[in-house]
């Protein structure tokens, strides 16, 4: 197996203090701590790295460390394989939690931020600070404002001050704009790192490498050769314990303007002039700006929403969405959405893009399937072959990561008969992929100031701009809510 070259070849991030708001939350324990541990194992965290956790509970650095200790042991054991058998690399783990501090305080109070500032000034690592907002979305604006008021966003003597903001970034176009305004009244755009964790996935990053690092598909990457594109993010999980959040959000807001549009823009964007953050983000923004607006009746025709009913997913009984904990029994929140988008530009004129995502579906599957135009079949007609074998390029994002091509091949025998065959590449056959959370690259990139994998203000608003008319039409025109049984492939209406 080949080594995990990319991480080993990278330079360690500059020393900094990571200030985590929401340090006692699920995200910190499940994803951030394991990601920091991996960065440390790969030699990418400097000795001077430190953490200041911020929370309301009465905790001490020691009790927090004990919680994280348990979490990291669980992470290592769960991943199995070499990682589990080697156990926790104690030296690497010490570099993560060796300098752990805790500020107990209410984020609504200025005193909390004064105290954070005092601890930052007292630290030995210089004044580089990365604030991570791992909190409920309604707190993003207020925390950034307090950071500004306490003077913590000021970059002095070459030190950086940066803020990582989790999703959801806004609930609709208006709230996203207003949050951007608030954030940018305190910070420069270069100080803001808006997370979309799909961009932390290697296979998502590979879309660009595949398209622009290889010459053979680019000449075919347009309306002359491509018939249509299907982007699917099917999940087997339901709403789990997130009923309150999910019922107020729904599949469209939760998945489409962010995760699905990352896949969509990476496939549809023009080649950037460089791999620089702004060059790439400019090209993505142009795709969203060229999407034909889905207004009124068009939205009702070209966007389908649905809710799951009781069923069985992977052998487990799933109740009706409306019977899930913390979900309104008369809820009209969609757990599935499918939509057809058109991009009005020269590359894609006339090529439909079908996007769909849903919860409690038959199997977990995130993939991009590109169907190429049919070959002229005259050659085979004489031989009595009229079966059309579509040519597909499939980028399998997760699970079972890989890329495959499907095409027709002659079935051996005296008759000319075509059958569909697959030529495939699987990541696991070629690369040794360390068990990771997907947050490693994102945290590291924020530390080195590379915003390529983060959303710029206009990317966020561009995404909302596309889905807002659909949300409005659904609300105003009482669009039908289709149903699909949990464990099925989604509603019939979506196929139509
Ligand atoms: C999150 C959504 O952003 O992404 C979840 O809020 C969803 O509802 C998740 O399940 C999917 O991410 P992943 O990495 O599990 O595919």
Short mmCIF file of C-alpha atoms and ligand atoms in Angstrom, two decimals:
data_model
loop_
_atom_site.label_atom_id
_atom_site.label_comp_id
_atom_site.label_asym_id
_atom_site.label_seq_id
_atom_site.Cartn_x
_atom_site.Cartn_y
_atom_site.Cartn_z
CA UNK A 1 0.00 0.00 0.00
CA UNK A 2 1.13 3.50 -0.68
CA UNK A 3 1.80 5.94 2.14
CA UNK A 4 -0.51 8.79 2.92
CA UNK A 5 1.80 11.16 1.13
CA UNK A 6 -0.12 14.42 1.19
CA UNK A 7 -0.24 14.88 4.96
CA UNK A 8 3.36 13.82 5.50
CA UNK A 9 4.65 16.28 2.94
CA UNK A 10 2.79 19.26 4.36
CA UNK A 11 4.41 21.78 6.70
CA UNK A 12 3.19 21.97 10.30
CA UNK A 13 0.63 24.70 10.89
CA UNK A 14 1.88 27.82 12.68
CA UNK A 15 1.39 27.66 16.46
CA UNK A 16 -1.97 28.99 17.51
CA UNK A 17 -4.66 28.85 20.13
CA UNK A 18 -7.90 27.22 19.09
CA UNK A 19 -10.75 28.83 21.00
CA UNK A 20 -13.73 26.47 20.83
CA UNK A 21 -17.20 27.82 21.58
CA UNK A 22 -19.37 24.79 22.30
CA UNK A 23 -16.45 22.79 23.66
CA UNK A 24 -18.68 20.43 25.62
CA UNK A 25 -20.85 19.69 22.59
CA UNK A 26 -21.16 16.69 20.38
CA UNK A 27 -19.26 18.13 17.41
CA UNK A 28 -16.16 18.88 19.49
CA UNK A 29 -16.04 15.44 21.05
CA UNK A 30 -16.97 13.40 18.00
CA UNK A 31 -15.16 15.25 15.22
CA UNK A 32 -12.90 18.12 16.26
CA UNK A 33 -10.86 16.29 18.89
CA UNK A 34 -10.24 13.22 16.70
CA UNK A 35 -9.33 15.54 13.81
CA UNK A 36 -6.80 17.40 15.97
CA UNK A 37 -5.41 14.08 17.15
CA UNK A 38 -4.88 12.99 13.54
CA UNK A 39 -3.21 16.29 12.66
CA UNK A 40 -0.90 15.79 15.60
CA UNK A 41 -0.08 12.20 14.54
CA UNK A 42 0.73 13.43 11.05
CA UNK A 43 3.16 16.00 12.48
CA UNK A 44 1.06 18.98 11.47
CA UNK A 45 0.48 20.53 14.89
CA UNK A 46 3.31 22.55 16.44
CA UNK A 47 4.41 22.06 20.03
CA UNK A 48 2.96 25.46 20.94
CA UNK A 49 -0.59 24.51 19.96
CA UNK A 50 -3.16 25.15 22.68
CA UNK A 51 -6.91 25.05 23.19
CA UNK A 52 -9.22 27.31 25.15
CA UNK A 53 -12.65 25.75 25.54
CA UNK A 54 -15.59 28.00 26.25
CA UNK A 55 -18.81 26.73 27.80
CA UNK A 56 -21.48 27.37 30.36
CA UNK A 57 -21.05 24.24 32.46
CA UNK A 58 -18.93 24.15 35.56
CA UNK A 59 -15.87 22.28 34.32
CA UNK A 60 -12.16 22.38 34.89
CA UNK A 61 -9.46 21.81 32.31
CA UNK A 62 -8.87 18.44 34.00
CA UNK A 63 -12.47 17.28 33.82
CA UNK A 64 -12.65 18.41 30.19
CA UNK A 65 -9.43 16.55 29.40
CA UNK A 66 -10.87 13.42 31.02
CA UNK A 67 -13.93 13.64 28.74
CA UNK A 68 -11.78 14.05 25.66
CA UNK A 69 -9.53 11.18 26.77
CA UNK A 70 -12.53 8.87 26.80
CA UNK A 71 -13.71 10.20 23.45
CA UNK A 72 -10.37 9.72 21.71
CA UNK A 73 -10.02 6.19 23.01
CA UNK A 74 -13.49 5.48 21.64
CA UNK A 75 -12.57 7.01 18.27
CA UNK A 76 -9.40 4.94 17.97
CA UNK A 77 -11.12 1.70 19.04
CA UNK A 78 -14.11 2.27 16.72
CA UNK A 79 -12.00 2.74 13.63
CA UNK A 80 -10.52 -0.73 14.03
CA UNK A 81 -7.62 -1.93 11.89
CA UNK A 82 -4.08 -0.74 12.52
CA UNK A 83 -5.25 2.35 14.32
CA UNK A 84 -7.07 0.35 16.98
CA UNK A 85 -4.34 -2.23 17.43
CA UNK A 86 -1.67 0.44 17.92
CA UNK A 87 -3.82 2.19 20.52
CA UNK A 88 -3.71 5.90 21.23
CA UNK A 89 -0.41 7.59 20.34
CA UNK A 90 0.06 9.28 23.71
CA UNK A 91 2.71 11.77 22.60
CA UNK A 92 0.53 12.92 19.73
CA UNK A 93 -2.51 13.18 21.99
CA UNK A 94 -0.53 15.21 24.54
CA UNK A 95 0.25 17.77 21.87
CA UNK A 96 -3.51 18.24 21.45
CA UNK A 97 -4.71 18.36 25.05
CA UNK A 98 -1.46 19.15 26.86
CA UNK A 99 -2.36 22.83 26.92
CA UNK A 100 -6.05 22.83 27.50
CA UNK A 101 -7.72 25.70 29.23
CA UNK A 102 -11.38 26.30 30.01
CA UNK A 103 -13.35 29.52 30.32
CA UNK A 104 -16.70 29.10 32.00
CA UNK A 105 -19.04 31.81 30.93
CA UNK A 106 -22.14 32.95 29.18
CA UNK A 107 -21.52 33.98 25.62
CA UNK A 108 -24.13 36.70 26.07
CA UNK A 109 -21.83 38.48 28.50
CA UNK A 110 -18.95 40.75 27.59
CA UNK A 111 -16.98 39.49 30.62
CA UNK A 112 -16.61 36.06 29.04
CA UNK A 113 -14.82 37.59 26.06
CA UNK A 114 -12.66 39.82 28.22
CA UNK A 115 -11.57 36.69 30.03
CA UNK A 116 -10.81 34.88 26.75
CA UNK A 117 -8.70 37.87 25.71
CA UNK A 118 -6.83 37.78 29.01
CA UNK A 119 -6.02 34.08 28.60
CA UNK A 120 -4.93 34.61 24.99
CA UNK A 121 -2.58 37.39 26.07
CA UNK A 122 -1.19 35.19 28.84
CA UNK A 123 -0.48 32.28 26.48
CA UNK A 124 3.05 31.57 25.34
CA UNK A 125 2.24 30.85 21.74
CA UNK A 126 1.94 34.38 20.47
CA UNK A 127 -1.37 35.84 19.60
CA UNK A 128 -2.47 33.63 16.71
CA UNK A 129 -6.03 32.60 17.47
CA UNK A 130 -8.59 30.56 15.62
CA UNK A 131 -12.12 30.86 17.01
CA UNK A 132 -14.28 27.84 16.26
CA UNK A 133 -18.04 28.39 16.50
CA UNK A 134 -19.29 24.87 17.23
CA UNK A 135 -22.58 26.18 18.61
CA UNK A 136 -26.22 26.55 17.59
CA UNK A 137 -26.60 28.72 14.50
CA UNK A 138 -28.49 31.51 16.26
CA UNK A 139 -25.32 32.17 18.31
CA UNK A 140 -23.00 32.76 15.32
CA UNK A 141 -23.87 36.44 14.94
CA UNK A 142 -23.82 37.33 18.65
CA UNK A 143 -20.48 35.56 19.26
CA UNK A 144 -18.79 37.29 16.33
CA UNK A 145 -20.12 40.63 17.55
CA UNK A 146 -18.71 40.03 21.05
CA UNK A 147 -15.39 38.93 19.57
CA UNK A 148 -15.28 42.27 17.79
CA UNK A 149 -16.34 44.31 20.80
CA UNK A 150 -13.68 42.69 22.97
CA UNK A 151 -11.01 43.57 20.37
CA UNK A 152 -10.23 39.89 19.79
CA UNK A 153 -10.53 40.15 16.00
CA UNK A 154 -7.71 42.68 15.75
CA UNK A 155 -4.63 41.26 14.03
CA UNK A 156 -1.46 42.80 15.45
CA UNK A 157 2.24 42.23 14.87
CA UNK A 158 1.67 39.71 12.12
CA UNK A 159 -0.54 37.45 14.24
CA UNK A 160 -3.75 36.12 12.76
CA UNK A 161 -7.27 36.12 14.14
CA UNK A 162 -9.66 33.84 12.26
CA UNK A 163 -13.15 32.49 12.80
CA UNK A 164 -14.53 29.14 11.66
CA UNK A 165 -18.31 29.17 11.36
CA UNK A 166 -20.24 25.90 11.21
CA UNK A 167 -23.37 25.32 9.22
CA UNK A 168 -26.24 26.12 8.83
CA UNK A 169 -25.25 29.55 7.59
CA UNK A 170 -28.67 31.19 7.58
CA UNK A 171 -32.17 29.72 7.32
CA UNK A 172 -32.95 31.44 4.03
CA UNK A 173 -31.53 34.07 1.71
CA UNK A 174 -32.46 37.01 3.92
CA UNK A 175 -30.99 35.56 7.12
CA UNK A 176 -27.82 34.43 5.32
CA UNK A 177 -27.34 37.94 3.96
CA UNK A 178 -27.92 39.49 7.33
CA UNK A 179 -25.47 37.07 9.01
CA UNK A 180 -22.85 37.84 6.36
CA UNK A 181 -23.37 41.53 6.99
CA UNK A 182 -22.96 41.11 10.74
CA UNK A 183 -19.87 38.93 10.38
CA UNK A 184 -18.23 41.20 7.82
CA UNK A 185 -18.81 44.26 9.97
CA UNK A 186 -16.36 42.69 12.46
CA UNK A 187 -14.03 40.60 10.28
CA UNK A 188 -12.45 40.85 6.85
CA UNK A 189 -13.55 38.11 4.45
CA UNK A 190 -10.05 36.55 4.70
CA UNK A 191 -10.60 36.04 8.42
CA UNK A 192 -13.83 34.07 7.92
CA UNK A 193 -13.89 30.32 7.28
CA UNK A 194 -17.45 29.10 6.61
CA UNK A 195 -17.49 25.34 6.85
CA UNK A 196 -19.14 22.91 4.52
CA UNK A 197 -17.82 19.62 5.75
CA UNK A 198 -18.43 17.97 2.36
CA UNK A 199 -15.38 19.89 1.16
CA UNK A 200 -13.33 18.05 3.78
CA UNK A 201 -14.04 14.74 2.06
CA UNK A 202 -11.14 13.50 -0.03
CA UNK A 203 -13.47 12.22 -2.73
CA UNK A 204 -15.12 15.62 -3.05
CA UNK A 205 -11.74 17.32 -3.32
CA UNK A 206 -10.84 14.75 -5.93
CA UNK A 207 -13.59 15.96 -8.26
CA UNK A 208 -11.42 18.92 -9.18
CA UNK A 209 -8.26 16.85 -9.42
CA UNK A 210 -10.05 14.38 -11.65
CA UNK A 211 -11.50 17.05 -13.93
CA UNK A 212 -8.55 19.39 -14.20
CA UNK A 213 -5.62 17.06 -13.61
CA UNK A 214 -6.54 14.68 -16.43
CA UNK A 215 -6.90 15.66 -20.04
CA UNK A 216 -9.16 12.96 -21.34
CA UNK A 217 -12.57 13.97 -20.02
CA UNK A 218 -12.35 17.73 -20.35
CA UNK A 219 -13.07 17.80 -24.11
CA UNK A 220 -16.25 15.82 -23.40
CA UNK A 221 -17.33 17.86 -20.41
CA UNK A 222 -20.07 19.87 -22.08
CA UNK A 223 -23.48 19.86 -23.75
CA UNK A 224 -22.12 18.25 -26.92
CA UNK A 225 -21.21 15.05 -25.15
CA UNK A 226 -23.13 14.94 -21.89
CA UNK A 227 -26.79 14.00 -21.84
CA UNK A 228 -27.53 14.74 -18.21
CA UNK A 229 -26.05 14.62 -14.70
CA UNK A 230 -27.53 13.03 -11.58
CA UNK A 231 -26.29 14.00 -8.13
CA UNK A 232 -27.55 11.85 -5.28
CA UNK A 233 -27.00 12.05 -1.55
CA UNK A 234 -29.09 9.26 -0.08
CA UNK A 235 -28.84 8.61 3.64
CA UNK A 236 -30.07 5.69 5.69
CA UNK A 237 -30.17 7.74 8.88
CA UNK A 238 -33.45 9.39 9.82
CA UNK A 239 -33.70 12.45 12.02
CA UNK A 240 -32.24 10.54 14.99
CA UNK A 241 -32.15 12.83 18.02
CA UNK A 242 -32.26 16.03 15.99
CA UNK A 243 -36.06 16.29 15.66
CA UNK A 244 -36.29 19.88 16.89
CA UNK A 245 -33.57 21.13 14.55
CA UNK A 246 -34.61 19.01 11.60
CA UNK A 247 -38.34 19.72 11.74
CA UNK A 248 -37.58 23.43 11.58
CA UNK A 249 -35.09 22.91 8.75
CA UNK A 250 -36.00 20.12 6.31
CA UNK A 251 -33.99 18.37 3.63
CA UNK A 252 -33.79 21.36 1.29
CA UNK A 253 -32.19 23.75 3.78
CA UNK A 254 -30.15 21.05 5.50
CA UNK A 255 -28.51 19.60 2.39
CA UNK A 256 -29.11 21.42 -0.88
CA UNK A 257 -27.69 24.98 -0.86
CA UNK A 258 -24.61 23.61 0.90
CA UNK A 259 -23.57 19.97 0.40
CA UNK A 260 -25.36 19.20 -2.87
CA UNK A 261 -24.35 22.50 -4.37
CA UNK A 262 -20.71 21.78 -3.55
CA UNK A 263 -20.90 18.66 -5.69
CA UNK A 264 -22.94 20.46 -8.34
CA UNK A 265 -20.60 23.45 -8.68
CA UNK A 266 -17.45 21.32 -8.69
CA UNK A 267 -18.86 19.32 -11.60
CA UNK A 268 -20.23 22.29 -13.51
CA UNK A 269 -17.64 25.04 -12.92
CA UNK A 270 -15.30 26.35 -15.59
CA UNK A 271 -11.59 25.61 -15.10
CA UNK A 272 -10.18 28.13 -12.61
CA UNK A 273 -7.11 30.15 -13.59
CA UNK A 274 -5.31 28.74 -10.53
CA UNK A 275 -6.05 26.57 -7.51
CA UNK A 276 -6.15 29.71 -5.36
CA UNK A 277 -9.13 30.17 -3.08
CA UNK A 278 -10.67 33.09 -4.91
CA UNK A 279 -10.07 31.70 -8.38
CA UNK A 280 -12.02 28.57 -7.47
CA UNK A 281 -14.71 30.34 -5.52
CA UNK A 282 -15.27 32.77 -8.42
CA UNK A 283 -15.90 29.89 -10.80
CA UNK A 284 -18.31 28.19 -8.39
CA UNK A 285 -20.21 31.39 -7.92
CA UNK A 286 -20.65 31.75 -11.70
CA UNK A 287 -22.37 28.36 -11.85
CA UNK A 288 -24.91 29.32 -9.22
CA UNK A 289 -25.51 32.66 -10.89
CA UNK A 290 -26.26 30.87 -14.19
CA UNK A 291 -28.86 28.50 -12.76
CA UNK A 292 -32.22 29.22 -14.35
CA UNK A 293 -34.53 30.52 -11.62
CA UNK A 294 -37.13 28.05 -10.42
CA UNK A 295 -40.06 30.35 -9.88
CA UNK A 296 -43.68 29.67 -9.02
CA UNK A 297 -45.22 26.88 -11.11
CA UNK A 298 -41.79 25.86 -12.45
CA UNK A 299 -40.65 25.23 -8.89
CA UNK A 300 -43.67 23.05 -8.26
CA UNK A 301 -43.02 21.11 -11.47
CA UNK A 302 -39.24 20.77 -11.20
CA UNK A 303 -38.78 20.32 -7.45
CA UNK A 304 -40.39 17.44 -5.56
CA UNK A 305 -40.59 17.25 -1.81
CA UNK A 306 -41.49 14.20 0.22
CA UNK A 307 -41.66 12.84 3.73
CA UNK A 308 -40.89 9.30 4.85
CA UNK A 309 -43.52 7.03 6.32
CA UNK A 310 -42.91 4.00 8.51
CA UNK A 311 -40.72 1.29 7.03
CA UNK A 312 -37.59 -0.75 7.46
CA UNK A 313 -34.09 0.53 6.81
CA UNK A 314 -31.27 -2.02 6.80
CA UNK A 315 -33.35 -4.39 8.88
CA UNK A 316 -34.25 -1.76 11.47
CA UNK A 317 -37.84 -0.62 11.92
CA UNK A 318 -38.26 3.10 11.33
CA UNK A 319 -41.35 4.98 12.43
CA UNK A 320 -43.24 7.51 10.39
CA UNK A 321 -41.41 10.84 10.27
CA UNK A 322 -44.32 12.55 12.05
CA UNK A 323 -44.01 10.11 14.93
CA UNK A 324 -40.29 10.82 15.43
CA UNK A 325 -39.32 12.44 18.75
CA UNK A 326 -39.59 16.25 18.76
CA UNK A 327 -41.31 16.31 15.37
CA UNK A 328 -44.71 17.98 14.97
CA UNK A 329 -47.34 15.23 14.36
CA UNK A 330 -48.74 17.39 11.54
CA UNK A 331 -45.35 18.38 10.23
CA UNK A 332 -45.06 19.52 6.62
CA UNK A 333 -41.27 19.38 6.68
CA UNK A 334 -39.71 17.45 3.79
CA UNK A 335 -37.20 14.68 4.45
CA UNK A 336 -36.54 14.19 0.73
CA UNK A 337 -36.10 16.60 -2.12
CA UNK A 338 -35.44 16.09 -5.81
CA UNK A 339 -34.98 18.89 -8.28
CA UNK A 340 -34.09 19.50 -11.88
CA UNK A 341 -31.78 22.41 -12.57
CA UNK A 342 -30.77 24.05 -15.83
CA UNK A 343 -27.59 26.07 -16.20
CA UNK A 344 -27.92 28.84 -18.74
CA UNK A 345 -24.39 29.05 -20.04
CA UNK A 346 -22.56 27.88 -23.14
CA UNK A 347 -21.09 24.76 -21.60
CA UNK A 348 -24.32 23.41 -20.16
CA UNK A 349 -27.20 24.85 -22.20
CA UNK A 350 -29.80 22.06 -22.54
CA UNK A 351 -28.17 19.62 -20.08
CA UNK A 352 -30.41 18.89 -17.10
CA UNK A 353 -28.87 18.36 -13.68
CA UNK A 354 -30.99 16.19 -11.39
CA UNK A 355 -30.28 16.58 -7.68
CA UNK A 356 -31.83 14.50 -4.95
CA UNK A 357 -31.31 13.80 -1.31
CA UNK A 358 -33.28 12.05 1.38
CA UNK A 359 -33.23 10.51 4.82
CA UNK A 360 -34.23 6.94 5.76
CA UNK A 361 -33.54 5.69 2.27
CA UNK A 362 -32.73 2.15 1.17
CA UNK A 363 -28.97 2.54 1.18
CA UNK A 364 -26.35 5.14 1.91
CA UNK A 365 -25.07 6.44 -1.35
CA UNK A 366 -23.48 9.72 -2.35
CA UNK A 367 -22.64 9.74 -6.02
CA UNK A 368 -22.44 11.81 -9.14
CA UNK A 369 -23.52 9.96 -12.26
CA UNK A 370 -22.87 11.54 -15.64
CA UNK A 371 -24.58 10.06 -18.64
CA UNK A 372 -22.93 10.66 -21.99
CA UNK A 373 -24.85 10.98 -25.19
CA UNK A 374 -25.66 7.86 -27.09
CA UNK A 375 -23.44 6.80 -29.99
CA UNK A 376 -25.13 6.71 -33.39
CA UNK A 377 -26.38 3.15 -33.44
CA UNK A 378 -26.70 2.71 -37.21
CA UNK A 379 -23.72 0.38 -37.23
CA UNK A 380 -25.47 -2.12 -35.04
CA UNK A 381 -28.92 -1.79 -36.46
CA UNK A 382 -28.00 -3.99 -39.38
CA UNK A 383 -26.81 -6.64 -37.03
CA UNK A 384 -30.21 -6.51 -35.36
CA UNK A 385 -28.99 -4.80 -32.22
CA UNK A 386 -31.29 -2.17 -30.94
CA UNK A 387 -30.42 -2.18 -27.31
CA UNK A 388 -28.94 1.12 -26.25
CA UNK A 389 -26.21 0.78 -23.69
CA UNK A 390 -25.78 4.10 -21.94
CA UNK A 391 -22.28 5.34 -21.16
CA UNK A 392 -21.93 6.45 -17.58
CA UNK A 393 -19.15 8.00 -15.58
CA UNK A 394 -19.87 7.56 -11.89
CA UNK A 395 -17.98 9.35 -9.13
CA UNK A 396 -18.79 7.43 -5.96
CA UNK A 397 -18.25 9.87 -3.10
CA UNK A 398 -19.27 7.59 -0.23
CA UNK A 399 -19.29 4.80 0.85
CA UNK A 400 -17.06 2.49 -1.20
CA UNK A 401 -15.26 5.49 -2.68
CA UNK A 402 -14.21 5.22 -6.29
CA UNK A 403 -14.75 6.14 -9.91
CA UNK A 404 -16.22 3.91 -12.58
CA UNK A 405 -17.06 3.95 -16.25
CA UNK A 406 -19.92 1.96 -17.65
CA UNK A 407 -20.08 1.13 -21.32
CA UNK A 408 -21.24 -1.49 -23.78
CA UNK A 409 -19.15 -4.50 -24.70
CA UNK A 410 -19.89 -7.33 -27.05
CA UNK A 411 -21.17 -10.46 -25.43
CA UNK A 412 -18.96 -13.31 -26.66
CA UNK A 413 -20.68 -15.48 -29.22
CA UNK A 414 -21.73 -15.49 -32.84
CA UNK A 415 -24.39 -12.78 -32.45
CA UNK A 416 -23.61 -9.08 -32.05
CA UNK A 417 -25.08 -8.30 -28.71
CA UNK A 418 -24.02 -5.57 -26.30
CA UNK A 419 -23.99 -5.80 -22.55
CA UNK A 420 -23.22 -3.13 -19.99
CA UNK A 421 -19.82 -3.58 -18.33
CA UNK A 422 -17.99 -1.56 -15.70
CA UNK A 423 -14.39 -0.44 -15.43
CA UNK A 424 -13.64 0.72 -11.95
CA UNK A 425 -11.15 2.35 -9.63
CA UNK A 426 -11.52 2.01 -5.87
CA UNK A 427 -9.63 4.28 -3.52
CA UNK A 428 -8.94 1.49 -1.08
CA UNK A 429 -7.15 -0.55 -3.74
CA UNK A 430 -4.63 2.22 -4.38
CA UNK A 431 -4.27 4.38 -1.34
CA UNK A 432 -3.85 3.83 2.32
CA UNK A 433 -6.49 6.08 3.76
CA UNK A 434 -6.06 6.81 7.45
CA UNK A 435 -9.34 6.75 9.33
CA UNK A 436 -10.21 10.41 9.48
CA UNK A 437 -13.15 12.63 10.24
CA UNK A 438 -12.99 14.94 7.22
CA UNK A 439 -12.30 17.87 9.54
CA UNK A 440 -8.51 17.44 9.52
CA UNK A 441 -7.91 19.28 6.25
CA UNK A 442 -10.44 21.95 7.14
CA UNK A 443 -8.89 22.78 10.51
CA UNK A 444 -5.37 22.64 9.10
CA UNK A 445 -6.31 24.87 6.16
CA UNK A 446 -7.87 27.44 8.48
CA UNK A 447 -4.65 27.40 10.54
CA UNK A 448 -2.50 28.06 7.48
CA UNK A 449 -5.01 30.57 6.09
CA UNK A 450 -6.03 28.66 2.97
CA UNK A 451 -9.70 29.37 2.29
CA UNK A 452 -10.05 27.22 -0.84
CA UNK A 453 -12.24 24.65 0.89
CA UNK A 454 -14.43 27.23 2.62
CA UNK A 455 -17.43 29.16 1.45
CA UNK A 456 -17.09 32.82 0.63
CA UNK A 457 -20.01 35.12 1.50
CA UNK A 458 -21.22 35.20 -2.12
CA UNK A 459 -21.06 31.40 -2.46
CA UNK A 460 -23.39 31.07 0.51
CA UNK A 461 -25.79 33.66 -0.81
CA UNK A 462 -25.61 32.22 -4.33
CA UNK A 463 -26.77 28.85 -2.98
CA UNK A 464 -29.67 30.39 -1.11
CA UNK A 465 -30.58 32.44 -4.14
CA UNK A 466 -31.24 29.25 -6.11
CA UNK A 467 -33.33 27.45 -3.50
CA UNK A 468 -35.22 30.43 -2.07
CA UNK A 469 -37.83 30.62 -4.88
CA UNK A 470 -38.56 26.92 -4.37
CA UNK A 471 -39.02 27.38 -0.63
CA UNK A 472 -41.27 30.35 -1.36
CA UNK A 473 -43.30 28.44 -3.95
CA UNK A 474 -43.73 25.47 -1.63
CA UNK A 475 -44.98 27.77 1.09
CA UNK A 476 -47.25 29.90 -1.10
CA UNK A 477 -48.70 27.37 -3.51
CA UNK A 478 -49.29 24.51 -1.09
CA UNK A 479 -47.11 22.17 -3.15
CA UNK A 480 -47.96 18.51 -2.73
CA UNK A 481 -45.98 16.53 -0.20
CA UNK A 482 -45.20 13.10 -1.63
CA UNK A 483 -44.65 10.10 0.64
CA UNK A 484 -42.09 7.33 0.52
CA UNK A 485 -41.68 4.38 2.80
CA UNK A 486 -38.55 4.44 4.94
CA UNK A 487 -36.09 2.03 3.33
CA UNK A 488 -37.35 2.67 -0.20
CA UNK A 489 -35.58 4.50 -3.04
CA UNK A 490 -37.74 7.60 -2.56
CA UNK A 491 -41.09 8.73 -3.95
CA UNK A 492 -42.29 7.83 -7.45
CA UNK A 493 -42.94 11.53 -8.11
CA UNK A 494 -39.17 12.15 -8.04
CA UNK A 495 -38.53 9.71 -10.89
CA UNK A 496 -41.02 11.55 -13.02
C1 LIG B 1 -25.10 17.47 7.88
C2 LIG B 1 -26.60 17.44 7.92
O1 LIG B 1 -24.64 18.74 7.52
O2 LIG B 1 -24.62 16.52 6.94
C3 LIG B 1 -27.08 16.05 8.28
O3 LIG B 1 -27.08 18.37 8.88
C4 LIG B 1 -26.50 15.03 7.33
O4 LIG B 1 -28.49 15.99 8.27
C5 LIG B 1 -24.98 15.17 7.24
O5 LIG B 1 -26.82 13.73 7.81
C6 LIG B 1 -24.40 14.29 6.16
O6 LIG B 1 -23.00 14.30 6.22
P1 LIG B 1 -22.15 12.96 6.00
O7 LIG B 1 -20.74 13.41 6.13
O8 LIG B 1 -22.59 11.99 7.04
O9 LIG B 1 -22.49 12.50 4.63
#
